[in-house]
Amino acid sequence: MFDIKWIRDNPDAFDKAMSQRKNVSVRSSDLIAIDERRRQVIVRLNEAQEKRNSFSKQIGQAKAQKDEARAAELMAEVARLKEFIPAGEAEERAVEKELRDALSTIPNMAFDDVPVGDDESGNVEYFGPNGSPETAAQQRPAKPSFSFAPKEHFEIGVAETNMDFEVAARLSGSRFVVLKGQVARLERALGQFMLDLHTTEFGYTEVLPPVLVRDDALYGTGQLPKFEEDLFFTPHGENRLALIPTAEVPMTNLVREAILAEEELPLRFTALTPCFRSEAGSAGRDTRGMLRQHQFNKVELVSITTPEEAVNEHERMLMAAETVLRKLGLHYRVMTLCTGDMGFGARKTYDIEVWLPGQDTYREISSVSVCGDFQARRMEARYRPAGEKQAPRYVHTLNGSGTAVGRCLIAVLENYQQEDGSVLIPEALQPYMGGLTSIGGK
RNA sequence: GGAGAGAUGGCAGAGCGGUUGAAUGCACCGCACUCGAAAUGCGGCAUAGGGGCAACUCUAUCGGGGGUUCGAAUCCCUCUCUCUCCGCCA
């Protein structure tokens, strides 16, 4: 969420940033006009309240001195103000809400170094800080080569028997899957492997959060009010709870309404949770296989930092996510999303796209975003800078997948498939598979 | 699910209709004392929004929201959460 004061002071920068976003038509002048009305109401209301308070004090004093006549006189005086104050308060509430509603649907502003573009065709490949295509190619696993035509994940022998879309459809409808046997185990192994990696090598604290959350939490991270149709809700008493679309929601909200000490930062959290998305806008896309499901597992990374550290933390988080793929020997590339392709709360986003030989293409497996104070402002998440008597400042928040477990399963299956329908197990995963070196063999 | 109690500043904890943004203690910061530290003493120490070049000033906030009142941390309604007891339960 934007700070209206910032918009007031930087209307041109705001308008320029918004013009680069997709489907955003808001103008700073509209917002400033609301703010103008808001401030006028506040001035009038404050004046009336000041008078009332002053009179009320005098009434108290008069009563203390048993001067009832004087008290009655003052009460008559203040009665006239009473006509305005409740109306003024209601008006202030209304205009505050109007401003908040307007601000809460405005997406974040991209950093200056984010490429400008309308859609994913404007994304730019990223090779790491000070990186080049050559250095990146050295550091990242190479594309595998096959002596046969590689299949898509759901066509591979071991998956055909252990990845059941038909029975899932009978239970739950389309975009669900039932995993069985060694494929289910492989999914579990991947999740454990990723959590262990992030907690032991990158200092993330493991979290097991609720997967049902309130509207407030979703508002905090930016899914509400604008993206309600992407979520699943379940009734709960008079209210409702949402199934989390990502563990970013509960983990980022761990610091909501908190004032942290600077010494506590950065906070780094990781969780393996199921995620639930209605995929309302994705009808007809990726309908085969388990690439796009209503329910999938994901290991998520969340960092809470100072403003100064946020950009460094972004690179660090990207590296943590990349390390998953490096250790698994999966070829990938990293894209910097352009202004038109970025998510609502992000100031800059890197997507990691893993190579899927069966599809003969790269597919997103991780998205790593730095959000600045956008979410912190919505959540009232602050920290007190070290040193004496500093006012609290908003924290900066980051989130990234580390990585999507279901998609990683697909990637392992497609990249390690053998002609006989079996799949080799990457070395890093073998301890999590009871030492197995392959699954689905005869 | 039933019955009851509660939610106050970073923490603990008073206040229960009048000049209370809020006693007191702890924590924290500054100063004094000290060779230094501890102890002690003195002072400071919430957040947000307005107005003002500034000094400064006004308003709001005692879990959230609404109400009663000239005036609410204090009274009423409502929501959320916590605790105790009973019931149920993986």
CSV table of C-alpha atoms in Angstrom, one decimal, chain A residues 41-243:
chain,number,residue,atom,x,y,z
A,41,VAL,CA,-12.7,17.4,7.2
A,42,ILE,CA,-10.0,16.8,9.7
A,43,VAL,CA,-9.2,20.4,10.2
A,44,ARG,CA,-12.9,21.3,10.8
A,45,LEU,CA,-13.4,18.3,13.0
A,46,ASN,CA,-10.3,19.0,15.1
A,47,GLU,CA,-11.3,22.6,15.7
A,48,ALA,CA,-14.7,21.5,17.0
A,49,GLN,CA,-13.3,18.8,19.1
A,50,GLU,CA,-10.8,21.2,20.6
A,51,LYS,CA,-13.6,23.5,21.6
A,52,ARG,CA,-15.6,20.7,23.1
A,53,ASN,CA,-12.7,19.4,25.1
A,54,SER,CA,-11.9,22.8,26.4
A,55,PHE,CA,-15.6,23.4,27.5
A,56,SER,CA,-15.8,19.9,29.0
A,57,LYS,CA,-12.8,20.6,31.2
A,58,GLN,CA,-14.4,23.8,32.3
A,59,ILE,CA,-17.6,22.0,33.1
A,60,GLY,CA,-15.6,19.6,35.2
A,61,GLN,CA,-14.0,22.4,37.1
A,62,ALA,CA,-17.3,24.2,37.6
A,63,LYS,CA,-18.9,21.1,39.0
A,64,ALA,CA,-15.9,20.5,41.3
A,65,GLN,CA,-16.5,24.0,42.7
A,66,LYS,CA,-20.3,23.2,43.0
A,67,ASP,CA,-21.0,26.0,40.5
A,68,GLU,CA,-24.0,24.4,38.8
A,69,ALA,CA,-25.1,27.6,37.1
A,70,ARG,CA,-21.8,28.0,35.4
A,71,ALA,CA,-21.8,24.4,34.4
A,72,ALA,CA,-25.3,24.5,32.9
A,73,GLU,CA,-24.2,27.6,30.9
A,74,LEU,CA,-21.2,25.8,29.5
A,75,MET,CA,-23.2,22.8,28.7
A,76,ALA,CA,-25.6,24.9,26.6
A,77,GLU,CA,-22.6,26.3,24.9
A,78,VAL,CA,-21.2,23.0,24.0
A,79,ALA,CA,-24.5,21.6,22.9
A,80,ARG,CA,-24.3,23.7,19.7
A,81,LEU,CA,-21.0,21.9,18.8
A,82,LYS,CA,-22.7,18.6,19.2
A,83,GLU,CA,-24.6,19.2,16.0
A,84,PHE,CA,-21.4,19.1,14.0
A,85,ILE,CA,-19.1,16.6,15.7
A,86,PRO,CA,-20.9,13.3,15.1
A,87,ALA,CA,-21.5,14.3,11.4
A,88,GLY,CA,-17.8,15.4,11.1
A,89,GLU,CA,-16.7,12.1,12.6
A,90,ALA,CA,-18.9,10.1,10.2
A,91,GLU,CA,-17.6,12.2,7.3
A,92,GLU,CA,-14.0,11.6,8.4
A,93,ARG,CA,-14.6,7.9,8.6
A,94,ALA,CA,-16.1,7.8,5.2
A,95,VAL,CA,-13.4,9.8,3.5
A,96,GLU,CA,-10.7,7.8,5.3
A,97,LYS,CA,-12.3,4.6,4.0
A,98,GLU,CA,-12.6,6.0,0.5
A,99,LEU,CA,-8.9,6.8,0.5
A,100,ARG,CA,-7.9,3.4,2.0
A,101,ASP,CA,-10.1,1.6,-0.5
A,102,ALA,CA,-8.6,3.4,-3.3
A,103,LEU,CA,-5.0,2.8,-2.1
A,104,SER,CA,-5.5,-0.8,-1.3
A,105,THR,CA,-6.2,-1.8,-4.9
A,106,ILE,CA,-3.1,0.0,-6.3
A,107,PRO,CA,-0.1,-2.3,-7.1
A,108,ASN,CA,3.4,-1.6,-5.9
A,109,MET,CA,5.9,0.4,-7.9
A,110,ALA,CA,8.7,-1.3,-9.7
A,111,PHE,CA,12.3,-0.5,-8.9
A,112,ASP,CA,14.1,1.6,-11.4
A,113,ASP,CA,16.2,-1.3,-12.7
A,114,VAL,CA,13.1,-3.4,-13.5
A,115,PRO,CA,12.6,-3.7,-17.3
A,116,VAL,CA,9.6,-1.9,-18.6
A,117,GLY,CA,7.2,-4.2,-20.6
A,118,ASP,CA,3.6,-5.2,-21.1
A,119,ASP,CA,3.7,-8.9,-20.6
A,120,GLU,CA,6.1,-11.9,-20.2
A,121,SER,CA,7.7,-11.2,-23.5
A,122,GLY,CA,9.3,-8.2,-21.8
A,123,ASN,CA,11.0,-10.3,-19.2
A,124,VAL,CA,14.8,-10.3,-19.3
A,125,GLU,CA,17.1,-13.2,-18.5
A,126,TYR,CA,19.2,-12.6,-15.4
A,127,PHE,CA,22.6,-14.2,-14.8
A,128,GLY,CA,23.2,-13.2,-11.2
A,129,PRO,CA,24.9,-10.1,-9.7
A,130,ASN,CA,27.9,-9.3,-11.9
A,131,GLY,CA,27.0,-12.4,-13.9
A,132,SER,CA,27.2,-13.1,-17.6
A,133,PRO,CA,25.7,-15.9,-19.7
A,134,GLU,CA,29.0,-17.6,-19.5
A,135,THR,CA,29.4,-17.6,-15.8
A,136,ALA,CA,25.8,-18.6,-15.3
A,137,ALA,CA,26.2,-21.5,-17.6
A,138,GLN,CA,29.3,-22.7,-15.6
A,139,GLN,CA,27.4,-22.5,-12.3
A,140,ARG,CA,24.2,-24.0,-13.3
A,141,PRO,CA,23.4,-27.6,-14.3
A,142,ALA,CA,23.4,-28.2,-18.0
A,143,LYS,CA,20.5,-29.3,-20.1
A,144,PRO,CA,20.3,-33.1,-20.1
A,145,SER,CA,20.5,-34.9,-23.5
A,146,PHE,CA,18.4,-37.9,-24.4
A,147,SER,CA,19.0,-40.8,-26.8
A,148,PHE,CA,15.2,-41.0,-27.1
A,149,ALA,CA,12.3,-38.6,-27.2
A,150,PRO,CA,11.7,-37.5,-23.6
A,151,LYS,CA,8.1,-37.7,-22.5
A,152,GLU,CA,6.0,-35.3,-20.5
A,153,HIS,CA,5.8,-36.2,-16.8
A,154,PHE,CA,2.4,-37.9,-16.9
A,155,GLU,CA,3.4,-40.1,-19.8
A,156,ILE,CA,6.5,-41.6,-18.1
A,157,GLY,CA,6.1,-45.2,-17.0
A,158,VAL,CA,6.5,-44.7,-13.3
A,159,ALA,CA,4.0,-41.8,-13.3
A,160,GLU,CA,1.4,-43.6,-15.4
A,161,THR,CA,0.9,-46.0,-12.6
A,162,ASN,CA,1.5,-43.7,-9.6
A,163,MET,CA,-0.1,-40.4,-10.7
A,164,ASP,CA,-3.8,-40.8,-10.9
A,165,PHE,CA,-5.8,-38.0,-12.3
A,166,GLU,CA,-8.9,-40.0,-13.0
A,167,VAL,CA,-9.5,-41.1,-9.5
A,168,ALA,CA,-8.7,-37.5,-8.3
A,169,ALA,CA,-11.4,-36.2,-10.6
A,170,ARG,CA,-13.9,-38.5,-9.1
A,171,LEU,CA,-13.0,-37.3,-5.6
A,172,SER,CA,-12.5,-33.6,-6.2
A,173,GLY,CA,-12.9,-32.7,-9.9
A,174,SER,CA,-10.4,-31.4,-12.4
A,175,ARG,CA,-7.0,-30.0,-11.4
A,176,PHE,CA,-6.4,-32.5,-8.6
A,177,VAL,CA,-4.1,-35.5,-8.5
A,178,VAL,CA,-3.6,-38.5,-6.3
A,179,LEU,CA,0.0,-39.5,-6.0
A,180,LYS,CA,0.9,-43.0,-5.0
A,181,GLY,CA,3.8,-45.3,-4.2
A,182,GLN,CA,7.3,-44.1,-5.0
A,183,VAL,CA,6.0,-41.0,-6.8
A,184,ALA,CA,4.3,-39.9,-3.6
A,185,ARG,CA,7.4,-40.7,-1.7
A,186,LEU,CA,9.5,-38.6,-4.1
A,187,GLU,CA,7.2,-35.6,-3.6
A,188,ARG,CA,7.7,-36.0,0.2
A,189,ALA,CA,11.4,-36.4,-0.3
A,190,LEU,CA,11.7,-33.2,-2.3
A,191,GLY,CA,9.8,-31.3,0.4
A,192,GLN,CA,12.1,-32.6,3.2
A,193,PHE,CA,15.2,-32.0,1.1
A,194,MET,CA,14.2,-28.3,0.5
A,195,LEU,CA,13.3,-27.6,4.1
A,196,ASP,CA,16.6,-29.1,5.3
A,197,LEU,CA,18.6,-27.1,2.8
A,198,HIS,CA,17.1,-23.8,3.7
A,199,THR,CA,17.2,-24.3,7.5
A,200,THR,CA,20.8,-25.7,7.6
A,201,GLU,CA,22.5,-23.8,4.8
A,202,PHE,CA,20.6,-20.5,4.6
A,203,GLY,CA,19.6,-19.9,8.2
A,204,TYR,CA,15.8,-20.0,7.7
A,205,THR,CA,13.6,-20.9,10.7
A,206,GLU,CA,11.2,-23.7,10.0
A,207,VAL,CA,7.6,-22.8,10.5
A,208,LEU,CA,4.4,-24.9,10.3
A,209,PRO,CA,1.7,-22.3,9.9
A,210,PRO,CA,-2.1,-22.6,9.7
A,211,VAL,CA,-3.3,-23.1,6.1
A,212,LEU,CA,-6.6,-21.4,6.9
A,213,VAL,CA,-6.4,-17.7,7.5
A,214,ARG,CA,-8.6,-14.6,8.0
A,215,ASP,CA,-9.3,-11.9,5.6
A,216,ASP,CA,-7.0,-9.5,7.5
A,217,ALA,CA,-4.0,-11.7,6.8
A,218,LEU,CA,-4.8,-11.8,3.1
A,219,TYR,CA,-5.2,-8.1,3.1
A,220,GLY,CA,-1.8,-7.7,4.7
A,221,THR,CA,0.0,-9.5,1.9
A,222,GLY,CA,-2.1,-8.1,-0.8
A,223,GLN,CA,-4.4,-10.9,-2.0
A,224,LEU,CA,-7.4,-9.0,-0.8
A,225,PRO,CA,-9.3,-7.0,-1.7
A,226,LYS,CA,-8.4,-7.3,-5.3
A,227,PHE,CA,-7.8,-11.0,-5.9
A,228,GLU,CA,-10.6,-12.6,-4.0
A,229,GLU,CA,-11.7,-14.8,-7.0
A,230,ASP,CA,-8.4,-16.6,-6.9
A,231,LEU,CA,-8.9,-18.0,-3.5
A,232,PHE,CA,-10.9,-20.8,-1.8
A,233,PHE,CA,-12.9,-19.9,1.2
A,234,THR,CA,-14.7,-22.0,3.8
A,235,PRO,CA,-17.5,-20.8,6.0
A,236,HIS,CA,-16.6,-20.4,9.6
A,237,GLY,CA,-19.4,-19.3,12.0
A,238,GLU,CA,-20.6,-16.0,10.8
A,239,ASN,CA,-17.4,-15.4,8.9
A,240,ARG,CA,-15.1,-17.3,6.6
A,241,LEU,CA,-11.6,-18.5,6.4
A,242,ALA,CA,-9.4,-18.7,3.3
A,243,LEU,CA,-7.2,-21.6,2.3
